[in-house]
């Protein structure tokens, strides 16, 4: 089994403005770098063997800050843990998106559903766990994966049977969520973020 700690990237200017980023490649702002340093300090209290990241700049920079603090290399950049594609909703302010489309589950032209995001992300997490178990010496038992709020939300929703995260619950920038992965099995270890 492999412990997977999914960390949401640090803040960006679009997060601050409540603008939907999706796959738009927005970098961290200075608060986001502080979020990443804070997460790295908290993660340093336990042992981790590898760090993986989404290809988007905000996740990659967060992962680099964490990996540097933990004395690890980035083990892989994983396209399928990139943020949800929001199609025509990308770049909109959150209140405008909700007014236009109703809610986060609405069908938006060109957008992925939360279910689609969950499926691709979970498949990617299983691949990360397999690779970590196979390639690491000693075997990687604890892996950090830097991803995005929409991805982490979709994974939590899937593995909890749709009961979590609770309506209105915000996944904070720099927050971490722990899972246990085994072949064909993924379980959320804590209902609340560990950081």
Short mmCIF file of N, CA and C in Angstrom, two decimals:
data_model
loop_
_atom_site.label_atom_id
_atom_site.label_comp_id
_atom_site.label_asym_id
_atom_site.label_seq_id
_atom_site.Cartn_x
_atom_site.Cartn_y
_atom_site.Cartn_z
N UNK A 1 0.84 -1.20 0.00
CA UNK A 1 0.00 0.00 0.00
C UNK A 1 0.87 1.25 0.00
N UNK A 2 0.33 2.31 -0.56
CA UNK A 2 1.05 3.58 -0.65
C UNK A 2 0.19 4.68 -0.08
N UNK A 3 0.76 5.51 0.79
CA UNK A 3 0.06 6.71 1.26
C UNK A 3 0.27 7.81 0.23
N UNK A 4 -0.82 8.43 -0.19
CA UNK A 4 -0.76 9.54 -1.13
C UNK A 4 -1.28 10.78 -0.42
N UNK A 5 -0.46 11.82 -0.37
CA UNK A 5 -0.88 13.09 0.22
C UNK A 5 -1.08 14.07 -0.92
N UNK A 6 -2.33 14.42 -1.18
CA UNK A 6 -2.65 15.38 -2.24
C UNK A 6 -2.64 16.77 -1.65
N UNK A 7 -1.79 17.63 -2.21
CA UNK A 7 -1.63 19.01 -1.72
C UNK A 7 -2.18 19.95 -2.79
N UNK A 8 -3.04 20.86 -2.36
CA UNK A 8 -3.50 21.88 -3.30
C UNK A 8 -2.41 22.94 -3.42
N UNK A 9 -2.15 23.37 -4.66
CA UNK A 9 -1.14 24.40 -4.92
C UNK A 9 -1.42 25.66 -4.12
N UNK A 10 -0.40 26.51 -4.01
CA UNK A 10 -0.55 27.79 -3.33
C UNK A 10 -1.40 28.77 -4.13
N UNK A 11 -1.71 29.88 -3.50
CA UNK A 11 -2.59 30.89 -4.08
C UNK A 11 -2.00 31.53 -5.34
N UNK A 12 -2.90 31.88 -6.26
CA UNK A 12 -2.54 32.68 -7.44
C UNK A 12 -3.38 33.96 -7.39
N UNK A 13 -3.05 34.90 -8.27
CA UNK A 13 -3.85 36.13 -8.34
C UNK A 13 -5.29 35.82 -8.75
N UNK A 14 -5.48 34.79 -9.58
CA UNK A 14 -6.84 34.41 -9.97
C UNK A 14 -7.60 33.80 -8.80
N UNK A 15 -6.93 33.02 -7.94
CA UNK A 15 -7.60 32.53 -6.73
C UNK A 15 -8.07 33.72 -5.89
N UNK A 16 -7.19 34.69 -5.72
CA UNK A 16 -7.48 35.86 -4.90
C UNK A 16 -8.69 36.61 -5.46
N UNK A 17 -8.77 36.72 -6.77
CA UNK A 17 -9.87 37.43 -7.43
C UNK A 17 -11.13 36.58 -7.56
N UNK A 18 -11.04 35.28 -7.17
CA UNK A 18 -12.13 34.31 -7.33
C UNK A 18 -12.49 34.16 -8.81
N UNK A 19 -11.43 34.00 -9.63
CA UNK A 19 -11.58 33.80 -11.07
C UNK A 19 -11.27 32.33 -11.37
N UNK A 20 -12.08 31.68 -12.19
CA UNK A 20 -11.91 30.27 -12.50
C UNK A 20 -10.69 30.08 -13.39
N UNK A 21 -9.71 29.32 -12.90
CA UNK A 21 -8.47 29.10 -13.64
C UNK A 21 -8.56 27.93 -14.60
N UNK A 22 -9.08 26.80 -14.12
CA UNK A 22 -9.10 25.61 -14.95
C UNK A 22 -7.71 25.30 -15.46
N UNK A 23 -7.59 25.10 -16.75
CA UNK A 23 -6.29 24.74 -17.33
C UNK A 23 -5.45 25.95 -17.72
N UNK A 24 -5.97 27.16 -17.48
CA UNK A 24 -5.18 28.37 -17.76
C UNK A 24 -3.97 28.36 -16.83
N UNK A 25 -2.81 28.61 -17.38
CA UNK A 25 -1.55 28.40 -16.65
C UNK A 25 -1.14 29.66 -15.90
N UNK A 26 -1.71 29.84 -14.72
CA UNK A 26 -1.47 31.03 -13.89
C UNK A 26 -0.42 30.69 -12.83
N UNK A 27 0.62 31.53 -12.65
CA UNK A 27 1.65 31.24 -11.65
C UNK A 27 1.20 31.60 -10.24
N UNK A 28 1.95 31.13 -9.26
CA UNK A 28 1.72 31.51 -7.87
C UNK A 28 1.98 33.00 -7.68
N UNK A 29 1.29 33.58 -6.71
CA UNK A 29 1.67 34.92 -6.25
C UNK A 29 2.51 34.74 -4.98
N UNK A 30 2.90 35.83 -4.33
CA UNK A 30 3.78 35.69 -3.16
C UNK A 30 3.08 34.98 -2.01
N UNK A 31 1.80 35.22 -1.84
CA UNK A 31 1.05 34.48 -0.82
C UNK A 31 1.06 33.00 -1.14
N UNK A 32 0.96 32.66 -2.41
CA UNK A 32 1.01 31.26 -2.83
C UNK A 32 2.34 30.60 -2.52
N UNK A 33 3.41 31.35 -2.66
CA UNK A 33 4.72 30.81 -2.30
C UNK A 33 4.80 30.58 -0.79
N UNK A 34 4.19 31.48 -0.02
CA UNK A 34 4.11 31.29 1.44
C UNK A 34 3.25 30.06 1.77
N UNK A 35 2.15 29.88 1.05
CA UNK A 35 1.32 28.68 1.24
C UNK A 35 2.15 27.42 1.03
N UNK A 36 2.96 27.42 -0.02
CA UNK A 36 3.79 26.26 -0.34
C UNK A 36 4.85 26.02 0.73
N UNK A 37 5.47 27.12 1.20
CA UNK A 37 6.48 26.97 2.27
C UNK A 37 5.85 26.46 3.55
N UNK A 38 4.65 26.95 3.88
CA UNK A 38 3.93 26.50 5.07
C UNK A 38 3.62 25.00 4.95
N UNK A 39 3.10 24.58 3.80
CA UNK A 39 2.80 23.16 3.59
C UNK A 39 4.07 22.33 3.70
N UNK A 40 5.15 22.82 3.12
CA UNK A 40 6.43 22.08 3.17
C UNK A 40 6.88 21.88 4.61
N UNK A 41 6.76 22.92 5.43
CA UNK A 41 7.16 22.80 6.84
C UNK A 41 6.31 21.76 7.56
N UNK A 42 5.02 21.78 7.32
CA UNK A 42 4.13 20.80 7.95
C UNK A 42 4.44 19.39 7.46
N UNK A 43 4.68 19.23 6.17
CA UNK A 43 4.99 17.91 5.59
C UNK A 43 6.33 17.39 6.07
N UNK A 44 7.24 18.29 6.42
CA UNK A 44 8.58 17.89 6.89
C UNK A 44 8.52 17.15 8.22
N UNK A 45 7.40 17.23 8.92
CA UNK A 45 7.26 16.56 10.21
C UNK A 45 7.08 15.05 10.07
N UNK A 46 6.80 14.58 8.84
CA UNK A 46 6.65 13.15 8.58
C UNK A 46 7.52 12.76 7.39
N UNK A 47 7.70 11.47 7.19
CA UNK A 47 8.58 10.98 6.12
C UNK A 47 7.81 10.81 4.82
N UNK A 48 8.40 11.31 3.75
CA UNK A 48 7.84 11.15 2.40
C UNK A 48 8.99 10.71 1.48
N UNK A 49 8.64 9.96 0.46
CA UNK A 49 9.67 9.38 -0.40
C UNK A 49 9.72 9.95 -1.81
N UNK A 50 8.64 10.61 -2.25
CA UNK A 50 8.62 11.12 -3.63
C UNK A 50 7.60 12.25 -3.72
N UNK A 51 7.82 13.13 -4.72
CA UNK A 51 6.89 14.22 -5.00
C UNK A 51 6.56 14.18 -6.49
N UNK A 52 5.26 14.20 -6.78
CA UNK A 52 4.75 14.27 -8.15
C UNK A 52 3.94 15.55 -8.28
N UNK A 53 3.76 16.02 -9.52
CA UNK A 53 3.04 17.28 -9.71
C UNK A 53 2.25 17.30 -11.01
N UNK A 54 1.22 18.12 -10.99
CA UNK A 54 0.51 18.52 -12.20
C UNK A 54 1.48 19.33 -13.07
N UNK A 55 1.24 19.40 -14.39
CA UNK A 55 2.13 20.19 -15.24
C UNK A 55 1.89 21.69 -15.18
N UNK A 56 0.83 22.15 -14.54
CA UNK A 56 0.54 23.58 -14.53
C UNK A 56 1.50 24.32 -13.58
N UNK A 57 1.89 25.54 -13.97
CA UNK A 57 2.92 26.30 -13.25
C UNK A 57 2.67 26.42 -11.75
N UNK A 58 1.44 26.70 -11.37
CA UNK A 58 1.14 26.91 -9.95
C UNK A 58 1.38 25.64 -9.13
N UNK A 59 1.10 24.49 -9.71
CA UNK A 59 1.36 23.22 -9.02
C UNK A 59 2.85 22.89 -9.05
N UNK A 60 3.48 23.10 -10.20
CA UNK A 60 4.91 22.77 -10.31
C UNK A 60 5.75 23.60 -9.34
N UNK A 61 5.45 24.90 -9.24
CA UNK A 61 6.24 25.73 -8.31
C UNK A 61 5.99 25.30 -6.86
N UNK A 62 4.74 24.98 -6.52
CA UNK A 62 4.44 24.48 -5.18
C UNK A 62 5.22 23.20 -4.91
N UNK A 63 5.21 22.29 -5.88
CA UNK A 63 5.93 21.01 -5.73
C UNK A 63 7.42 21.23 -5.57
N UNK A 64 7.98 22.17 -6.33
CA UNK A 64 9.42 22.45 -6.22
C UNK A 64 9.78 22.98 -4.84
N UNK A 65 8.94 23.86 -4.29
CA UNK A 65 9.20 24.40 -2.95
C UNK A 65 9.14 23.28 -1.92
N UNK A 66 8.14 22.42 -2.03
CA UNK A 66 8.01 21.30 -1.09
C UNK A 66 9.16 20.33 -1.24
N UNK A 67 9.48 19.95 -2.47
CA UNK A 67 10.56 18.98 -2.70
C UNK A 67 11.89 19.52 -2.20
N UNK A 68 12.15 20.79 -2.43
CA UNK A 68 13.40 21.39 -1.97
C UNK A 68 13.50 21.32 -0.44
N UNK A 69 12.41 21.65 0.26
CA UNK A 69 12.42 21.61 1.73
C UNK A 69 12.62 20.20 2.26
N UNK A 70 12.07 19.20 1.55
CA UNK A 70 12.14 17.81 2.00
C UNK A 70 13.38 17.07 1.47
N UNK A 71 14.18 17.76 0.64
CA UNK A 71 15.37 17.12 0.09
C UNK A 71 15.05 16.04 -0.93
N UNK A 72 13.97 16.24 -1.67
CA UNK A 72 13.54 15.26 -2.69
C UNK A 72 13.58 15.89 -4.07
N UNK A 73 13.66 15.05 -5.07
CA UNK A 73 13.52 15.49 -6.46
C UNK A 73 12.06 15.36 -6.86
N UNK A 74 11.66 16.06 -7.91
CA UNK A 74 10.33 15.85 -8.49
C UNK A 74 10.41 14.53 -9.26
N UNK A 75 9.63 13.55 -8.82
CA UNK A 75 9.69 12.21 -9.42
C UNK A 75 8.94 12.15 -10.75
N UNK A 76 7.97 13.03 -10.95
CA UNK A 76 7.23 12.99 -12.20
C UNK A 76 6.24 14.13 -12.32
N UNK A 77 5.99 14.52 -13.57
CA UNK A 77 4.97 15.51 -13.92
C UNK A 77 3.85 14.72 -14.59
N UNK A 78 2.65 14.80 -14.03
CA UNK A 78 1.56 13.92 -14.43
C UNK A 78 0.41 14.73 -15.04
N UNK A 79 0.24 14.69 -16.36
CA UNK A 79 -0.79 15.50 -17.02
C UNK A 79 -2.21 15.25 -16.51
N UNK A 80 -2.53 14.04 -16.10
CA UNK A 80 -3.91 13.74 -15.71
C UNK A 80 -4.28 14.19 -14.31
N UNK A 81 -3.37 14.88 -13.61
CA UNK A 81 -3.78 15.52 -12.36
C UNK A 81 -3.84 17.04 -12.51
N UNK A 82 -3.89 17.50 -13.76
CA UNK A 82 -4.08 18.93 -14.02
C UNK A 82 -5.51 19.31 -13.61
N UNK A 83 -5.74 20.60 -13.49
CA UNK A 83 -7.05 21.09 -13.06
C UNK A 83 -8.12 20.76 -14.09
N UNK A 84 -9.34 20.77 -13.62
CA UNK A 84 -10.54 20.55 -14.44
C UNK A 84 -10.57 21.57 -15.58
N UNK A 85 -10.94 21.11 -16.76
CA UNK A 85 -11.16 22.00 -17.90
C UNK A 85 -12.54 22.62 -17.73
N UNK A 86 -12.61 23.95 -17.70
CA UNK A 86 -13.89 24.62 -17.48
C UNK A 86 -14.51 25.16 -18.77
N UNK A 87 -13.90 24.89 -19.92
CA UNK A 87 -14.49 25.30 -21.19
C UNK A 87 -14.81 26.78 -21.22
N UNK A 88 -16.05 27.10 -21.61
CA UNK A 88 -16.45 28.50 -21.73
C UNK A 88 -16.47 29.23 -20.39
N UNK A 89 -16.46 28.47 -19.29
CA UNK A 89 -16.46 29.09 -17.97
C UNK A 89 -15.09 29.53 -17.50
N UNK A 90 -14.05 29.09 -18.20
CA UNK A 90 -12.69 29.41 -17.78
C UNK A 90 -12.43 30.92 -17.86
N UNK A 91 -11.87 31.46 -16.78
CA UNK A 91 -11.58 32.89 -16.72
C UNK A 91 -12.70 33.72 -16.12
N UNK A 92 -13.88 33.12 -15.94
CA UNK A 92 -15.01 33.86 -15.36
C UNK A 92 -14.81 34.03 -13.85
N UNK A 93 -15.36 35.10 -13.31
CA UNK A 93 -15.43 35.24 -11.86
C UNK A 93 -16.46 34.24 -11.34
N UNK A 94 -16.20 33.69 -10.16
CA UNK A 94 -17.07 32.64 -9.61
C UNK A 94 -18.53 33.09 -9.54
N UNK A 95 -18.86 34.29 -9.01
CA UNK A 95 -20.28 34.68 -8.97
C UNK A 95 -20.92 34.73 -10.36
N UNK A 96 -20.17 35.17 -11.37
CA UNK A 96 -20.70 35.22 -12.74
C UNK A 96 -20.92 33.80 -13.28
N UNK A 97 -20.00 32.89 -12.96
CA UNK A 97 -20.13 31.50 -13.39
C UNK A 97 -21.41 30.89 -12.79
N UNK A 98 -21.60 31.08 -11.48
CA UNK A 98 -22.78 30.52 -10.81
C UNK A 98 -24.05 31.14 -11.36
N UNK A 99 -24.04 32.45 -11.60
CA UNK A 99 -25.22 33.11 -12.17
C UNK A 99 -25.52 32.59 -13.57
N UNK A 100 -24.47 32.33 -14.36
CA UNK A 100 -24.66 31.89 -15.74
C UNK A 100 -25.05 30.41 -15.83
N UNK A 101 -24.37 29.56 -15.04
CA UNK A 101 -24.55 28.11 -15.22
C UNK A 101 -25.29 27.43 -14.07
N UNK A 102 -25.50 28.11 -12.96
CA UNK A 102 -26.29 27.53 -11.88
C UNK A 102 -25.49 26.90 -10.77
N UNK A 103 -24.61 25.96 -11.10
CA UNK A 103 -23.78 25.32 -10.08
C UNK A 103 -22.58 24.64 -10.73
N UNK A 104 -21.74 24.01 -9.88
CA UNK A 104 -20.50 23.38 -10.36
C UNK A 104 -20.76 22.11 -11.15
N UNK A 105 -21.98 21.57 -11.07
CA UNK A 105 -22.30 20.32 -11.78
C UNK A 105 -22.96 20.58 -13.13
N UNK A 106 -23.16 21.83 -13.48
CA UNK A 106 -23.83 22.17 -14.73
C UNK A 106 -22.99 21.74 -15.93
N UNK A 107 -23.69 21.46 -17.01
CA UNK A 107 -22.99 21.17 -18.27
C UNK A 107 -22.61 22.50 -18.91
N UNK A 108 -21.30 22.70 -19.05
CA UNK A 108 -20.77 23.93 -19.62
C UNK A 108 -20.07 23.56 -20.92
N UNK A 109 -20.36 24.27 -22.02
CA UNK A 109 -19.70 23.93 -23.28
C UNK A 109 -18.17 23.88 -23.15
N UNK A 110 -17.61 22.74 -23.56
CA UNK A 110 -16.15 22.56 -23.54
C UNK A 110 -15.57 22.16 -22.20
N UNK A 111 -16.41 22.01 -21.17
CA UNK A 111 -15.91 21.70 -19.82
C UNK A 111 -16.00 20.21 -19.52
N UNK A 112 -15.11 19.76 -18.63
CA UNK A 112 -15.18 18.41 -18.11
C UNK A 112 -16.16 18.37 -16.95
N UNK A 113 -16.80 17.24 -16.75
CA UNK A 113 -17.63 17.06 -15.56
C UNK A 113 -16.73 16.68 -14.39
N UNK A 114 -17.22 16.86 -13.17
CA UNK A 114 -16.46 16.42 -12.00
C UNK A 114 -16.21 14.92 -12.06
N UNK A 115 -17.19 14.17 -12.59
CA UNK A 115 -17.02 12.72 -12.72
C UNK A 115 -15.84 12.39 -13.64
N UNK A 116 -15.75 13.07 -14.78
CA UNK A 116 -14.64 12.84 -15.71
C UNK A 116 -13.30 13.18 -15.07
N UNK A 117 -13.26 14.29 -14.33
CA UNK A 117 -12.02 14.69 -13.65
C UNK A 117 -11.64 13.62 -12.63
N UNK A 118 -12.61 13.16 -11.84
CA UNK A 118 -12.35 12.12 -10.85
C UNK A 118 -11.81 10.85 -11.47
N UNK A 119 -12.40 10.42 -12.59
CA UNK A 119 -11.94 9.19 -13.24
C UNK A 119 -10.50 9.31 -13.72
N UNK A 120 -10.16 10.41 -14.39
CA UNK A 120 -8.79 10.54 -14.91
C UNK A 120 -7.78 10.71 -13.78
N UNK A 121 -8.18 11.47 -12.74
CA UNK A 121 -7.26 11.70 -11.63
C UNK A 121 -7.02 10.42 -10.82
N UNK A 122 -8.06 9.66 -10.58
CA UNK A 122 -7.90 8.42 -9.82
C UNK A 122 -7.04 7.42 -10.58
N UNK A 123 -7.24 7.32 -11.89
CA UNK A 123 -6.38 6.45 -12.70
C UNK A 123 -4.93 6.91 -12.61
N UNK A 124 -4.71 8.23 -12.64
CA UNK A 124 -3.35 8.77 -12.53
C UNK A 124 -2.75 8.49 -11.16
N UNK A 125 -3.55 8.60 -10.10
CA UNK A 125 -3.05 8.33 -8.75
C UNK A 125 -2.66 6.86 -8.59
N UNK A 126 -3.43 5.97 -9.17
CA UNK A 126 -3.06 4.54 -9.12
C UNK A 126 -1.75 4.30 -9.89
N UNK A 127 -1.59 4.99 -11.02
CA UNK A 127 -0.34 4.86 -11.79
C UNK A 127 0.84 5.40 -10.99
N UNK A 128 0.66 6.52 -10.29
CA UNK A 128 1.72 7.09 -9.44
C UNK A 128 2.09 6.09 -8.35
N UNK A 129 1.08 5.52 -7.69
CA UNK A 129 1.34 4.56 -6.61
C UNK A 129 2.09 3.33 -7.14
N UNK A 130 1.68 2.84 -8.31
CA UNK A 130 2.38 1.67 -8.91
C UNK A 130 3.84 2.01 -9.21
N UNK A 131 4.04 3.18 -9.84
CA UNK A 131 5.41 3.59 -10.19
C UNK A 131 6.26 3.78 -8.94
N UNK A 132 5.68 4.42 -7.94
CA UNK A 132 6.43 4.65 -6.70
C UNK A 132 6.82 3.33 -6.05
N UNK A 133 5.92 2.37 -6.05
CA UNK A 133 6.23 1.06 -5.45
C UNK A 133 7.28 0.32 -6.27
N UNK A 134 7.23 0.45 -7.58
CA UNK A 134 8.10 -0.30 -8.47
C UNK A 134 9.50 0.30 -8.59
N UNK A 135 9.61 1.61 -8.67
CA UNK A 135 10.87 2.24 -9.04
C UNK A 135 11.72 2.68 -7.86
N UNK A 136 11.14 2.80 -6.72
CA UNK A 136 11.86 3.40 -5.60
C UNK A 136 12.64 2.35 -4.81
N UNK A 137 13.80 2.75 -4.37
CA UNK A 137 14.61 1.93 -3.47
C UNK A 137 15.12 2.85 -2.37
N UNK A 138 14.70 2.70 -1.12
CA UNK A 138 13.70 1.72 -0.69
C UNK A 138 12.33 2.07 -1.26
N UNK A 139 11.43 1.11 -1.19
CA UNK A 139 10.12 1.27 -1.77
C UNK A 139 9.40 2.49 -1.20
N UNK A 140 8.86 3.32 -2.09
CA UNK A 140 8.16 4.53 -1.65
C UNK A 140 6.83 4.15 -1.04
N UNK A 141 6.67 4.51 0.21
CA UNK A 141 5.42 4.22 0.91
C UNK A 141 4.59 5.47 1.16
N UNK A 142 5.21 6.64 0.99
CA UNK A 142 4.50 7.90 1.21
C UNK A 142 4.88 8.87 0.10
N UNK A 143 3.89 9.26 -0.67
CA UNK A 143 4.11 10.08 -1.86
C UNK A 143 3.27 11.35 -1.76
N UNK A 144 3.86 12.48 -2.10
CA UNK A 144 3.15 13.75 -2.16
C UNK A 144 2.80 14.02 -3.63
N UNK A 145 1.54 14.42 -3.85
CA UNK A 145 1.08 14.75 -5.19
C UNK A 145 0.50 16.16 -5.14
N UNK A 146 1.14 17.10 -5.85
CA UNK A 146 0.65 18.48 -5.85
C UNK A 146 -0.32 18.64 -7.02
N UNK A 147 -1.55 18.99 -6.66
CA UNK A 147 -2.62 19.04 -7.65
C UNK A 147 -3.44 20.32 -7.45
N UNK A 148 -4.73 20.24 -7.71
CA UNK A 148 -5.60 21.41 -7.78
C UNK A 148 -6.88 21.16 -7.00
N UNK A 149 -7.54 22.25 -6.61
CA UNK A 149 -8.77 22.13 -5.83
C UNK A 149 -9.84 21.29 -6.50
N UNK A 150 -10.06 21.52 -7.79
CA UNK A 150 -11.08 20.75 -8.51
C UNK A 150 -10.75 19.28 -8.60
N UNK A 151 -9.48 18.96 -8.77
CA UNK A 151 -9.04 17.57 -8.85
C UNK A 151 -9.21 16.89 -7.49
N UNK A 152 -8.72 17.54 -6.44
CA UNK A 152 -8.82 16.94 -5.11
C UNK A 152 -10.29 16.78 -4.71
N UNK A 153 -11.10 17.79 -5.01
CA UNK A 153 -12.54 17.71 -4.72
C UNK A 153 -13.18 16.53 -5.46
N UNK A 154 -12.83 16.35 -6.72
CA UNK A 154 -13.41 15.25 -7.51
C UNK A 154 -12.99 13.89 -6.97
N UNK A 155 -11.73 13.76 -6.54
CA UNK A 155 -11.25 12.50 -5.98
C UNK A 155 -11.96 12.21 -4.65
N UNK A 156 -12.05 13.21 -3.77
CA UNK A 156 -12.73 13.03 -2.49
C UNK A 156 -14.19 12.66 -2.72
N UNK A 157 -14.85 13.35 -3.66
CA UNK A 157 -16.24 13.07 -3.97
C UNK A 157 -16.40 11.61 -4.42
N UNK A 158 -15.51 11.16 -5.28
CA UNK A 158 -15.60 9.80 -5.81
C UNK A 158 -15.39 8.75 -4.72
N UNK A 159 -14.32 8.90 -3.95
CA UNK A 159 -14.00 7.84 -2.97
C UNK A 159 -14.94 7.86 -1.76
N UNK A 160 -15.64 9.00 -1.52
CA UNK A 160 -16.57 9.08 -0.39
C UNK A 160 -18.00 8.73 -0.80
N UNK A 161 -18.18 8.35 -2.06
CA UNK A 161 -19.52 8.06 -2.53
C UNK A 161 -20.41 9.29 -2.61
N UNK A 162 -19.79 10.45 -2.83
CA UNK A 162 -20.53 11.70 -2.99
C UNK A 162 -20.91 12.39 -1.69
N UNK A 163 -20.40 11.92 -0.55
CA UNK A 163 -20.75 12.54 0.74
C UNK A 163 -19.79 13.65 1.16
N UNK A 164 -18.61 13.68 0.57
CA UNK A 164 -17.59 14.69 0.88
C UNK A 164 -17.01 15.23 -0.43
N UNK A 165 -16.44 16.42 -0.43
CA UNK A 165 -16.49 17.41 0.63
C UNK A 165 -17.92 17.93 0.79
N UNK A 166 -18.21 18.43 1.97
CA UNK A 166 -19.55 18.94 2.26
C UNK A 166 -19.82 20.20 1.42
N UNK A 167 -21.08 20.44 1.12
CA UNK A 167 -21.46 21.62 0.36
C UNK A 167 -20.89 22.88 1.01
N UNK A 168 -20.29 23.72 0.21
CA UNK A 168 -19.73 24.97 0.71
C UNK A 168 -18.35 24.85 1.31
N UNK A 169 -17.84 23.61 1.47
CA UNK A 169 -16.51 23.43 2.04
C UNK A 169 -15.45 23.84 1.02
N UNK A 170 -14.56 24.72 1.45
CA UNK A 170 -13.50 25.22 0.57
C UNK A 170 -12.22 24.44 0.86
N UNK A 171 -11.57 23.98 -0.18
CA UNK A 171 -10.27 23.33 -0.02
C UNK A 171 -9.22 24.43 -0.12
N UNK A 172 -8.61 24.77 0.98
CA UNK A 172 -7.69 25.90 1.05
C UNK A 172 -6.42 25.66 0.24
N UNK A 173 -5.86 26.74 -0.28
CA UNK A 173 -4.56 26.65 -0.93
C UNK A 173 -3.54 26.16 0.09
N UNK A 174 -2.72 25.17 -0.32
CA UNK A 174 -1.71 24.62 0.57
C UNK A 174 -2.23 23.50 1.47
N UNK A 175 -3.54 23.21 1.41
CA UNK A 175 -4.09 22.14 2.24
C UNK A 175 -3.67 20.77 1.70
N UNK A 176 -3.65 19.78 2.58
CA UNK A 176 -3.24 18.43 2.22
C UNK A 176 -4.32 17.43 2.64
N UNK A 177 -4.49 16.40 1.82
CA UNK A 177 -5.53 15.41 2.01
C UNK A 177 -4.89 14.04 1.79
N UNK A 178 -5.01 13.14 2.80
CA UNK A 178 -4.30 11.86 2.74
C UNK A 178 -5.22 10.72 2.31
N UNK A 179 -4.65 9.88 1.44
CA UNK A 179 -5.34 8.71 0.92
C UNK A 179 -4.44 7.50 1.06
N UNK A 180 -5.05 6.34 1.06
CA UNK A 180 -4.32 5.08 1.03
C UNK A 180 -4.65 4.40 -0.28
N UNK A 181 -3.61 4.03 -1.04
CA UNK A 181 -3.80 3.40 -2.35
C UNK A 181 -3.22 1.99 -2.35
N UNK A 182 -3.98 1.08 -2.93
CA UNK A 182 -3.53 -0.28 -3.20
C UNK A 182 -4.14 -0.62 -4.55
N UNK A 183 -3.67 -1.68 -5.22
CA UNK A 183 -4.25 -2.01 -6.53
C UNK A 183 -5.78 -2.10 -6.48
N UNK A 184 -6.43 -1.23 -7.28
CA UNK A 184 -7.88 -1.21 -7.35
C UNK A 184 -8.58 -0.62 -6.15
N UNK A 185 -7.86 0.09 -5.29
CA UNK A 185 -8.41 0.57 -4.03
C UNK A 185 -7.84 1.94 -3.70
N UNK A 186 -8.71 2.88 -3.37
CA UNK A 186 -8.27 4.21 -2.93
C UNK A 186 -9.22 4.65 -1.82
N UNK A 187 -8.67 5.01 -0.66
CA UNK A 187 -9.49 5.37 0.49
C UNK A 187 -8.99 6.67 1.08
N UNK A 188 -9.93 7.57 1.41
CA UNK A 188 -9.62 8.81 2.11
C UNK A 188 -9.35 8.48 3.57
N UNK A 189 -8.23 8.94 4.11
CA UNK A 189 -7.85 8.60 5.48
C UNK A 189 -8.43 9.56 6.52
N UNK A 190 -8.62 10.81 6.18
CA UNK A 190 -9.20 11.79 7.10
C UNK A 190 -10.24 12.61 6.36
N UNK A 191 -11.35 12.95 7.04
CA UNK A 191 -12.38 13.78 6.40
C UNK A 191 -11.90 15.21 6.23
N UNK A 192 -11.11 15.70 7.17
CA UNK A 192 -10.62 17.08 7.10
C UNK A 192 -9.21 17.09 6.57
N UNK A 193 -8.77 18.19 5.99
CA UNK A 193 -7.38 18.28 5.53
C UNK A 193 -6.41 18.02 6.68
N UNK A 194 -5.28 17.38 6.36
CA UNK A 194 -4.27 17.12 7.38
C UNK A 194 -3.39 18.35 7.63
N UNK A 195 -3.39 19.31 6.74
CA UNK A 195 -2.67 20.57 6.93
C UNK A 195 -3.66 21.71 6.81
#
